[in-house]
């Protein structure tokens, strides 16, 4: 107890030095907590946007479908399997699709297009397809009409309520052909979708392709992207070898790679920040050791055990670091919460790019506790490691040498 | 009579491989309980080195040092720390005190190291501050004390652990003559009234005159060891 009191008093023997050390830790914690929360928020948002384009967080296919995306690699729809999938932890929605390519014709224009059979309601939960309608009406299960993407409509010079003819290869080599009324026009941010996609109710697509009760995929939406890998792994085990479960990271490796590089570069910046803090703290520790060398020699001379003296120094470091760290976390909490409630809004060119892709250029900071905990632990660890140095010096201290002037 | 220090054949050589310095050379020294002894000699004669050896702060290259029956040359560094805590009081030339602690806390510190119970600590602190005549400065930080007052607190701290003897290396070197005389008064009184054993080094003639035994070191060897029946000071006191 008296050792703790002495440690506390020792911190304040050189007020400005301790305050500078604490302030350095304080600002380092705030800076790193806020940046990592912001960055996580940006990526969360980016991922949410990316997966709600089209892919969902995960998809289930028949094994081999991803490498050879043909109708013959489809599987039989199974309400039981859908139910089982939906029951997985962290899974919020599951929606079936049957998709393949076909040729679309108007009077005298023919273009390739992606014909996607969907469950109108299920799809909404994952990609919010109905929000992309710019003309006409969204689909119902039993409708006979289709939704055409804006770019494709323009390329084919088709308007709402015109008729579109589709011809393609159906299931097991059959020929697929049909004539459909355009009941809605969709506008997508992604040029790829906007120039190619055509949506129709699942039953209509199965009829068109002659693939009755067949699906090419279940599209899955998650609650928590952090648990992406474990959720996928659990589902893989549940569904067995006949199916492949793919995460968005596997389906869109470029996006995943981009996030990884970006995270890595900000980790490096964080590391540099902490390295600077380390040097700062180490400098003050060195100064402290020089200043108190005689006194430490004197303390050992009169009978203070070295491990006790080392404990004193450790306590002093812990007090300094913990104070700075706690204050930093305390202050960064409202900052992060504020940045969550009042998200950063991107402006200028970047915002235009984002908005063109159908993203809202708004980035709420992530308020997850892990940011505070991780940064807190890192700083504590740094403080502890650095204080090992004076402790080691004390263990080797010889009072006669320390007290020589 | 009880022997508290029994140094035999003690030597300490610095730089044995390059230019050897025989800082302490073959010294024999016996000290009885209750002695009040000055270690004198010119600068560089080996006073500090000898006190460090006797105090267990340094190891001799030769000889044995028996304190209260224990040969401390055989103790490990860790055992020595504990031995010093329990048996030896130290007063250094300056900077004896921990600056962030009050006078009282500095004295209490050594008893906390000894794990003395609180009530006993309080009692001891009270009587010690009475003895060093600083009862009014008990809660004051060292920086607010004069040099002489600081040295008196250091004496109180040295005594707090109830050591076998007190070693003081030039305790008056940084003091003006009045403060030095005052410190010596208190040490003398403690020696007389409490039978505290003091061994202190000095090269101040007025301090030397107050000692009852004077050991003179020259080039690390004892050149003279004189016991006096009574000091001039005491004679003067008796006359008055
Ligand atoms: N650590 C050391 N290394 C080398 N020489 C030393 C060391 N300490 C003391 N000496 C030498 O030993 C001799 C005795 O020194 P010291 O005991 O300090 O004398 P005093 O206290 O009487 O002035 C001196 O010549 C001094 O230079
Ligand atoms: Mg000396």
XYZ file of C-alpha atoms and ligand atoms in Angstrom:
673
model
C 0.000 0.000 0.000
C 2.722 2.475 0.944
C 4.554 1.393 -2.190
C 1.540 2.341 -4.286
C 1.343 5.709 -2.552
C 5.038 6.299 -3.093
C 4.688 5.377 -6.781
C 1.841 7.834 -7.150
C 3.868 10.575 -5.472
C 6.862 9.804 -7.654
C 4.799 10.371 -10.785
C 4.167 13.911 -9.679
C 7.753 14.686 -8.691
C 8.270 15.943 -12.223
C 4.810 17.115 -13.129
C 5.417 18.341 -16.633
C 7.297 15.194 -17.622
C 4.515 12.920 -16.434
C 1.872 15.125 -17.980
C 3.666 15.089 -21.317
C 3.934 11.307 -21.191
C 0.276 10.964 -20.278
C -0.744 13.428 -22.960
C 1.233 11.497 -25.570
C -0.517 8.292 -24.580
C -3.843 10.073 -24.361
C -3.639 11.453 -27.886
C -2.245 8.221 -29.297
C -5.189 6.310 -27.893
C -7.723 8.812 -29.169
C -6.135 8.952 -32.583
C -5.889 5.216 -33.000
C -9.342 4.470 -31.602
C -10.994 7.082 -33.789
C -9.127 6.112 -36.950
C -9.730 2.419 -36.496
C -13.415 2.987 -35.707
C -13.762 5.221 -38.727
C -11.952 2.844 -40.983
C -14.001 -0.075 -39.811
C -17.099 2.005 -40.358
C -15.988 2.825 -43.896
C -15.310 -0.808 -44.683
C -18.502 -1.998 -43.045
C -20.348 0.439 -45.220
C -18.384 -0.517 -48.305
C -18.986 -4.212 -47.731
C -22.648 -3.665 -47.016
C -22.940 -1.728 -50.265
C -20.927 -4.202 -52.281
C -22.824 -7.253 -51.150
C -26.212 -5.608 -51.518
C -25.441 -4.906 -55.162
C -26.037 -8.408 -56.157
C -23.910 -11.084 -54.526
C -25.143 -11.054 -50.933
C -22.665 -11.918 -48.142
C -22.667 -15.572 -49.123
C -24.103 -17.880 -51.724
C -24.851 -21.561 -51.820
C -24.436 -23.358 -55.147
C -24.232 -26.851 -56.362
C -20.599 -27.918 -56.108
C -18.703 -26.722 -59.182
C -21.208 -24.050 -60.238
C -18.888 -21.096 -59.597
C -16.282 -22.439 -61.986
C -18.805 -23.349 -64.654
C -21.864 -21.181 -64.373
C -24.341 -23.129 -66.455
C -27.875 -24.256 -65.789
C -26.864 -27.883 -65.788
C -24.980 -27.088 -62.568
C -28.215 -26.096 -60.834
C -29.784 -27.958 -57.921
C -33.315 -28.802 -56.839
C -34.963 -26.181 -54.649
C -35.597 -27.492 -51.172
C -37.634 -25.612 -48.567
C -35.980 -27.787 -45.927
C -32.514 -26.731 -47.018
C -33.612 -23.103 -47.175
C -35.010 -23.394 -43.673
C -31.866 -25.065 -42.403
C -29.718 -22.355 -43.918
C -31.845 -19.619 -42.434
C -31.591 -21.186 -38.993
C -27.825 -20.627 -38.962
C -26.451 -18.188 -36.434
C -25.785 -14.731 -37.881
C -27.885 -15.445 -41.013
C -30.689 -12.946 -41.511
C -32.147 -13.774 -44.926
C -31.986 -16.422 -47.633
C -33.340 -15.986 -51.130
C -33.323 -18.341 -54.132
C -32.173 -17.470 -57.649
C -32.094 -19.120 -61.004
C -29.837 -17.256 -63.374
C -28.341 -17.761 -66.796
C -27.565 -15.880 -69.963
C -29.941 -15.469 -72.857
C -30.336 -13.357 -75.952
C -32.828 -10.539 -75.724
C -34.474 -9.143 -78.854
C -36.648 -6.221 -79.604
C -37.828 -5.440 -83.098
C -34.432 -5.448 -84.724
C -31.856 -5.334 -81.910
C -30.426 -8.389 -80.166
C -28.250 -8.248 -77.064
C -26.906 -10.711 -74.525
C -28.486 -10.404 -71.120
C -28.457 -11.952 -67.679
C -31.857 -13.432 -66.918
C -32.365 -13.795 -63.194
C -35.295 -15.526 -61.620
C -35.886 -14.271 -58.127
C -38.197 -14.455 -55.187
C -39.444 -10.860 -55.251
C -39.813 -10.624 -51.509
C -36.695 -12.542 -50.542
C -34.597 -10.540 -52.967
C -35.758 -7.303 -51.385
C -34.367 -8.352 -48.048
C -30.924 -8.798 -49.530
C -30.481 -6.432 -52.449
C -33.438 -4.079 -51.934
C -34.246 -4.506 -55.598
C -37.544 -2.628 -55.344
C -35.682 0.550 -54.428
C -33.972 0.463 -57.815
C -37.218 0.798 -59.758
C -37.280 4.060 -61.704
C -40.404 3.338 -63.750
C -43.262 0.864 -63.558
C -43.877 -1.647 -60.800
C -41.924 -4.173 -58.817
C -42.542 -7.909 -59.233
C -44.954 -10.233 -57.469
C -44.529 -13.983 -57.244
C -47.168 -14.718 -59.848
C -46.441 -11.909 -62.292
C -45.722 -12.641 -65.921
C -43.794 -9.461 -66.517
C -40.103 -8.695 -66.155
C -37.907 -5.909 -64.842
C -35.382 -4.549 -67.270
C -32.305 -2.640 -66.314
C -32.156 0.894 -67.545
C -28.977 0.508 -69.603
C -30.193 -2.587 -71.341
C -33.540 -0.961 -72.095
C -31.785 1.957 -73.662
C -29.447 -0.189 -75.733
C -32.419 -2.112 -77.011
C -34.549 0.992 -77.470
C -37.305 -0.478 -75.300
C -39.680 1.382 -73.026
C -41.875 0.445 -70.128
C -44.700 -1.916 -71.121
C -42.962 -2.884 -74.390
C -42.464 -6.564 -75.066
C -39.098 -8.274 -74.997
C -38.287 -11.622 -76.576
C -35.802 -13.945 -74.889
C -34.079 -16.876 -76.530
C -31.484 -19.100 -74.951
C -30.356 -22.502 -73.970
C -32.480 -24.134 -71.280
C -31.939 -26.875 -68.782
C -30.406 -30.116 -70.172
C -29.966 -28.751 -73.659
C -33.550 -27.700 -74.222
C -34.319 -24.487 -76.008
C -35.673 -21.631 -73.991
C -37.848 -19.005 -75.565
C -40.428 -16.561 -74.344
C -42.081 -13.201 -74.793
C -42.490 -10.912 -71.793
C -43.939 -7.568 -70.971
C -41.626 -5.055 -69.345
C -43.412 -4.052 -66.147
C -40.598 -2.066 -64.591
C -37.264 -0.388 -65.298
C -34.398 -0.698 -62.807
C -31.434 1.568 -62.403
C -28.244 0.095 -60.956
C -25.097 1.862 -59.857
C -22.965 -0.890 -61.237
C -22.602 -0.476 -65.017
C -22.281 -4.199 -65.408
C -25.704 -4.860 -63.920
C -27.251 -1.817 -65.491
C -26.317 -2.918 -69.006
C -27.202 -6.583 -68.701
C -29.681 -7.569 -66.045
C -33.226 -8.701 -66.448
C -35.282 -9.944 -63.484
C -38.384 -12.083 -63.431
C -40.225 -14.075 -60.786
C -38.542 -17.371 -60.001
C -41.402 -19.544 -61.303
C -41.425 -17.668 -64.590
C -37.675 -18.166 -64.995
C -37.927 -21.865 -64.187
C -40.615 -22.100 -66.826
C -38.547 -20.155 -69.351
C -35.455 -22.274 -68.849
C -37.431 -25.493 -68.522
C -35.681 -25.926 -65.204
C -38.656 -26.743 -63.046
C -37.974 -26.475 -59.324
C -34.269 -25.843 -60.080
C -32.075 -23.118 -58.552
C -28.576 -21.922 -59.284
C -28.082 -20.312 -55.900
C -29.324 -19.327 -52.509
C -28.227 -15.804 -51.722
C -27.608 -15.133 -48.063
C -27.474 -12.020 -45.985
C -25.707 -11.747 -42.629
C -25.990 -9.750 -39.480
C -22.296 -9.458 -38.778
C -19.609 -9.453 -41.434
C -16.939 -10.114 -38.786
C -18.287 -13.634 -38.457
C -18.296 -14.231 -42.217
C -15.774 -17.056 -42.207
C -17.164 -19.002 -39.264
C -20.717 -18.637 -40.534
C -19.666 -19.988 -43.928
C -17.791 -22.827 -42.286
C -20.793 -23.812 -40.197
C -23.049 -23.797 -43.230
C -20.561 -25.884 -45.211
C -20.651 -28.529 -42.507
C -24.434 -28.434 -42.378
C -25.039 -28.700 -46.133
C -22.424 -31.271 -46.929
C -20.181 -31.959 -49.895
C -22.730 -31.601 -52.664
C -22.924 -27.877 -52.274
C -20.437 -25.057 -52.304
C -20.783 -22.186 -49.862
C -18.987 -19.072 -51.059
C -18.408 -15.837 -49.221
C -18.364 -12.457 -50.887
C -14.614 -12.410 -50.305
C -14.305 -15.490 -52.477
C -16.738 -14.227 -55.096
C -15.251 -10.706 -55.233
C -11.577 -11.216 -54.397
C -10.594 -7.757 -55.748
C -12.788 -6.008 -53.183
C -11.489 -8.175 -50.370
C -7.944 -7.488 -51.528
C -8.556 -3.752 -51.626
C -9.828 -3.797 -48.052
C -6.882 -5.874 -46.913
C -4.312 -3.526 -48.457
C -6.068 -0.505 -47.068
C -6.263 -2.046 -43.614
C -2.615 -3.020 -43.789
C -1.512 0.477 -44.726
C -3.459 2.033 -41.887
C -2.029 -0.600 -39.525
C 1.409 0.584 -40.595
C 0.476 4.182 -39.869
C -0.840 3.073 -36.498
C 2.397 1.208 -35.820
C 4.449 4.292 -36.679
C 2.292 6.339 -34.344
C 2.896 3.887 -31.547
C 6.597 3.709 -32.326
C 6.836 7.480 -31.895
C 5.009 7.186 -28.598
C 7.435 4.438 -27.586
C 10.435 6.644 -28.255
C 8.808 9.457 -26.331
C 8.081 7.321 -23.314
C 11.466 5.656 -23.480
C 13.163 9.053 -23.526
C 11.355 10.149 -20.402
C 12.206 6.829 -18.757
C 15.894 7.331 -19.542
C 15.802 10.852 -18.135
C 14.042 9.592 -15.057
C 16.667 6.881 -14.546
C 19.533 9.353 -14.791
C 17.824 11.794 -12.462
C 17.052 9.202 -9.833
C 20.173 7.064 -10.075
C 21.680 8.324 -6.835
C 18.400 8.015 -5.000
C 17.882 4.456 -6.171
C 21.391 3.554 -5.074
C 20.656 5.131 -1.709
C 17.413 3.175 -1.352
C 19.136 -0.137 -2.020
C 21.969 0.892 0.308
C 19.660 1.479 3.252
C 17.935 -1.839 2.672
C 15.274 -1.682 -0.021
C 15.144 -4.950 -1.938
C 15.692 -4.531 -5.658
C 12.530 -6.347 -6.613
C 10.612 -3.909 -4.482
C 12.298 -0.986 -6.178
C 11.538 -2.584 -9.558
C 7.916 -2.986 -8.505
C 7.871 0.687 -7.578
C 9.063 1.650 -11.050
C 6.567 -0.701 -12.658
C 3.751 0.827 -10.643
C 4.856 4.273 -11.715
C 4.769 3.271 -15.394
C 1.443 1.534 -14.996
C -0.086 4.571 -13.324
C 1.167 6.869 -16.045
C 0.118 4.609 -18.894
C -3.227 3.619 -17.405
C -4.134 7.209 -16.627
C -3.307 8.365 -20.151
C -4.978 5.325 -21.640
C -8.190 5.551 -19.625
C -8.546 9.255 -20.269
C -7.917 8.595 -23.959
C -10.578 5.905 -24.107
C -12.992 8.009 -22.083
C -12.626 10.953 -24.406
C -12.635 8.906 -27.608
C -15.929 7.248 -26.675
C -18.094 10.339 -27.186
C -16.043 11.227 -30.257
C -16.680 7.824 -31.836
C -20.342 7.853 -30.830
C -20.674 11.308 -32.325
C -19.073 10.137 -35.566
C -21.506 7.239 -35.570
C -24.568 9.443 -35.113
C -23.236 12.175 -37.361
C -21.362 10.166 -39.953
C -18.704 11.609 -42.167
C -20.193 12.529 -45.497
C -17.853 12.332 -48.387
C -18.023 15.169 -50.877
C -16.494 16.042 -54.218
C -15.279 13.550 -56.800
C -15.116 10.595 -54.441
C -18.714 11.156 -53.450
C -19.748 11.314 -57.101
C -18.036 8.019 -57.808
C -19.684 6.416 -54.807
C -23.067 7.749 -55.708
C -22.743 6.677 -59.303
C -22.310 3.142 -57.969
C -25.462 3.549 -55.972
C -23.653 3.956 -52.658
C -24.496 6.569 -50.181
C -21.180 8.326 -49.512
C -21.765 8.309 -45.771
C -19.534 6.595 -43.259
C -20.711 6.135 -39.699
C -17.870 5.214 -37.317
C -18.036 1.731 -35.897
C -18.866 1.860 -32.187
C -17.731 -1.659 -31.505
C -16.031 -2.133 -28.144
C -13.195 -4.081 -29.738
C -11.592 -0.863 -30.972
C -11.358 0.559 -27.482
C -10.241 -2.715 -25.994
C -7.625 -3.453 -28.643
C -6.068 -0.003 -28.536
C -6.159 0.004 -24.756
C -4.394 -3.330 -24.598
C -1.783 -2.270 -27.153
C -0.929 0.856 -25.156
C -0.817 -1.024 -21.867
C 1.458 -3.607 -23.415
C 3.758 -0.902 -24.743
C 3.908 0.719 -21.325
C 4.621 -2.586 -19.670
C 7.324 -3.586 -22.144
C 9.036 -0.210 -21.890
C 9.051 -0.307 -18.111
C 10.943 -3.582 -18.288
C 14.011 -1.554 -19.188
C 14.318 0.492 -15.966
C 13.349 -2.617 -14.040
C 16.211 -4.545 -15.597
C 18.561 -1.660 -14.817
C 17.454 -1.674 -11.194
C 18.030 -5.395 -10.829
C 21.657 -4.886 -11.894
C 22.135 -1.718 -9.862
C 25.105 -1.560 -7.481
C 24.533 1.019 -4.759
C 28.182 2.045 -4.566
C 28.325 2.749 -8.296
C 24.943 4.437 -8.393
C 25.891 6.765 -5.555
C 29.303 7.735 -6.866
C 29.376 11.337 -8.069
C 31.763 -4.911 26.253
C 30.289 -6.233 23.043
C 32.112 -6.204 19.711
C 29.873 -4.976 16.874
C 32.450 -4.586 14.126
C 35.366 -6.932 13.715
C 37.279 -6.332 10.487
C 40.270 -8.519 9.837
C 42.967 -8.067 7.284
C 40.621 -6.206 4.972
C 41.848 -5.040 1.573
C 40.227 -3.487 -1.452
C 42.123 -2.954 -4.688
C 40.715 -0.905 -7.579
C 41.882 -1.529 -11.150
C 43.942 -4.610 -10.162
C 44.866 -5.293 -13.806
C 45.881 -1.817 -14.972
C 47.162 0.612 -12.358
C 46.204 -0.972 -9.034
C 44.948 1.374 -6.319
C 45.116 -0.082 -2.832
C 42.157 1.911 -1.508
C 42.054 -0.144 1.694
C 45.165 -2.054 2.537
C 45.261 -4.734 5.177
C 43.074 -3.014 7.740
C 42.222 -4.424 11.178
C 39.410 -2.683 12.990
C 37.411 -3.502 16.110
C 34.504 -1.467 17.321
C 32.649 -1.991 20.603
C 29.039 -1.175 21.289
C 28.615 2.455 22.315
C 31.730 3.789 20.649
C 31.791 7.218 19.016
C 34.553 6.938 16.461
C 35.855 9.253 13.768
C 37.579 7.939 10.685
C 39.913 10.646 9.490
C 42.499 11.119 6.804
C 43.128 13.170 3.713
C 40.952 12.932 0.650
C 41.619 9.675 -1.188
C 42.948 7.923 1.910
C 40.231 5.257 1.692
C 37.634 6.397 4.245
C 34.625 5.963 1.958
C 35.900 2.634 0.682
C 36.382 1.294 4.203
C 32.927 2.477 5.314
C 31.381 0.871 2.220
C 33.096 -2.413 3.049
C 31.983 -2.355 6.680
C 28.482 -1.352 5.602
C 28.206 -4.289 3.226
C 27.827 -2.014 0.212
C 30.993 -3.336 -1.375
C 32.957 -6.573 -1.125
C 36.597 -6.672 0.009
C 39.184 -8.457 -2.101
C 40.658 -9.891 1.014
C 39.882 -10.362 4.702
C 36.756 -10.851 6.749
C 34.225 -8.416 8.163
C 32.249 -9.753 11.078
C 29.267 -7.716 12.161
C 27.552 -8.844 15.321
C 28.934 -12.331 14.793
C 28.046 -12.657 11.084
C 30.771 -12.685 8.423
C 29.138 -10.439 5.846
C 31.721 -11.174 3.160
C 29.985 -14.524 2.708
C 26.520 -13.097 2.136
C 24.877 -12.842 -1.307
C 23.924 -9.440 -2.679
C 20.312 -10.046 -1.734
C 21.131 -11.260 1.762
C 23.314 -8.213 2.191
C 20.435 -5.865 1.427
C 18.397 -7.489 4.139
C 21.355 -7.507 6.502
C 21.883 -3.802 6.000
C 18.223 -3.119 6.589
C 18.246 -4.916 9.926
C 21.704 -4.118 11.263
C 23.191 -0.935 9.865
C 22.050 2.673 9.854
C 23.382 4.864 7.045
C 23.892 8.605 6.861
C 25.382 9.849 3.615
C 26.987 13.135 2.811
C 23.841 14.528 1.166
C 20.620 13.649 -0.647
C 19.725 11.121 2.006
C 16.018 11.697 1.773
C 13.338 10.811 -0.739
C 12.217 14.207 -2.022
C 8.544 13.306 -2.526
C 8.097 12.117 1.054
C 7.789 14.246 4.172
C 10.369 14.067 6.956
C 8.117 11.718 8.859
C 7.455 9.510 5.821
C 11.177 9.284 5.131
C 11.786 7.973 8.636
C 8.764 5.718 8.448
C 9.950 4.313 5.118
C 12.700 2.196 6.648
C 10.281 0.751 9.209
C 7.829 -0.043 6.411
C 10.620 -1.965 4.719
C 11.057 -3.803 8.007
C 7.304 -4.389 8.184
C 7.075 -2.763 11.610
C 3.522 -2.416 12.882
C 1.838 0.925 12.498
C 1.462 1.767 16.191
C 5.083 1.021 16.872
C 6.124 3.115 13.898
C 4.141 6.079 15.187
C 5.663 5.812 18.649
C 9.162 5.514 17.301
C 8.708 8.462 14.940
C 7.513 10.612 17.816
C 10.484 9.839 20.031
C 12.997 10.119 17.186
C 11.791 13.553 16.138
C 11.981 14.620 19.764
C 15.569 13.407 19.874
C 16.602 15.216 16.694
C 14.675 18.272 17.921
C 12.580 18.603 14.784
C 9.099 17.917 16.106
C 7.794 20.997 14.331
C 9.108 19.885 10.928
C 7.655 16.415 10.987
C 5.281 16.909 8.046
C 7.580 19.000 5.923
C 9.200 17.915 2.650
C 13.028 17.739 2.529
C 13.184 20.688 0.138
C 11.748 22.889 2.878
C 14.403 21.809 5.385
C 17.875 23.277 5.773
C 20.875 21.079 5.029
C 21.483 20.535 8.736
C 17.849 19.654 9.363
C 17.930 17.190 6.482
C 20.990 15.486 7.992
C 19.223 15.248 11.351
C 16.243 13.575 9.667
C 18.739 11.232 8.001
C 20.107 10.351 11.447
C 16.567 9.680 12.641
C 15.983 7.456 9.619
C 19.232 5.592 10.283
C 18.139 4.968 13.869
C 14.545 4.059 13.053
C 15.470 0.499 12.161
C 17.228 0.025 15.555
C 20.548 -0.872 13.889
C 23.662 -2.267 15.575
C 25.535 0.877 14.614
C 25.357 3.944 12.406
C 27.816 4.599 9.576
C 28.105 8.195 8.445
C 30.338 9.161 5.529
C 31.272 12.818 5.954
C 27.859 13.759 7.349
C 28.886 17.374 7.942
C 30.800 17.981 4.714
C 27.979 20.002 3.175
C 27.045 21.896 6.352
C 28.049 25.258 7.734
C 29.899 25.083 11.039
C 26.883 25.913 13.170
C 24.733 23.197 11.572
C 27.669 20.802 11.789
C 28.070 21.479 15.505
C 24.347 21.044 15.992
C 24.348 17.680 14.167
C 27.306 16.547 16.275
C 25.474 17.633 19.429
C 22.566 15.406 18.530
C 24.792 12.468 17.584
C 26.729 12.845 20.830
C 23.549 12.992 22.854
C 22.181 9.851 21.142
C 25.473 8.131 21.807
C 25.436 9.033 25.462
C 21.783 8.604 26.257
C 20.872 5.686 24.000
C 24.293 4.081 23.737
C 24.098 4.312 19.926
C 27.339 3.285 18.187
C 28.596 5.779 15.598
C 31.385 5.390 13.079
C 31.758 8.476 10.929
C 34.348 9.771 8.517
C 35.380 13.401 8.405
C 38.247 15.691 7.708
C 36.815 18.582 9.653
C 39.029 19.349 12.681
C 36.125 20.596 14.821
C 34.255 17.354 14.209
C 37.335 15.278 14.949
C 37.621 16.981 18.331
C 34.190 15.674 19.275
C 35.110 12.009 18.749
C 36.154 9.733 21.580
C 38.252 7.586 19.317
C 40.032 8.741 16.188
C 41.288 6.331 13.526
C 43.577 7.886 10.965
C 43.862 6.382 7.502
C 46.768 7.100 5.229
C 46.928 5.459 1.808
C 44.428 2.843 2.856
C 46.268 1.852 5.986
C 45.580 2.682 9.611
C 48.325 5.097 10.607
C 46.980 5.969 14.021
C 44.227 4.780 16.368
C 43.796 6.954 19.454
C 41.210 6.565 22.185
C 40.500 9.570 24.341
C 39.185 9.412 27.875
C 37.148 12.525 27.365
C 36.902 15.037 24.613
C 37.741 18.687 24.883
C 34.086 19.447 24.527
C 33.205 17.337 27.510
C 35.957 18.875 29.591
C 34.618 22.286 28.744
C 31.141 21.104 29.647
C 32.284 19.807 33.023
C 34.107 23.040 33.793
C 30.965 25.086 33.110
N 35.453 2.861 -8.071
C 36.743 3.212 -7.994
N 37.564 2.885 -8.993
C 38.865 3.211 -8.930
N 39.410 3.838 -7.925
C 38.668 4.190 -6.879
C 37.263 3.905 -6.865
N 36.739 4.363 -5.706
C 37.741 4.923 -5.040
N 38.896 4.814 -5.740
C 40.214 5.260 -5.301
O 40.453 4.665 -4.047
C 41.101 5.586 -3.208
C 40.299 5.780 -1.957
O 39.136 6.478 -2.256
P 38.024 6.864 -1.151
O 37.737 5.650 -0.386
O 36.922 7.535 -1.839
O 38.808 7.897 -0.253
P 38.232 9.011 0.741
O 36.825 8.690 1.038
O 39.115 8.935 1.946
O 38.388 10.313 0.050
C 41.278 6.862 -4.005
O 42.582 6.875 -4.572
C 40.264 6.751 -5.083
O 40.704 7.421 -6.231
Mg 35.102 9.893 0.814
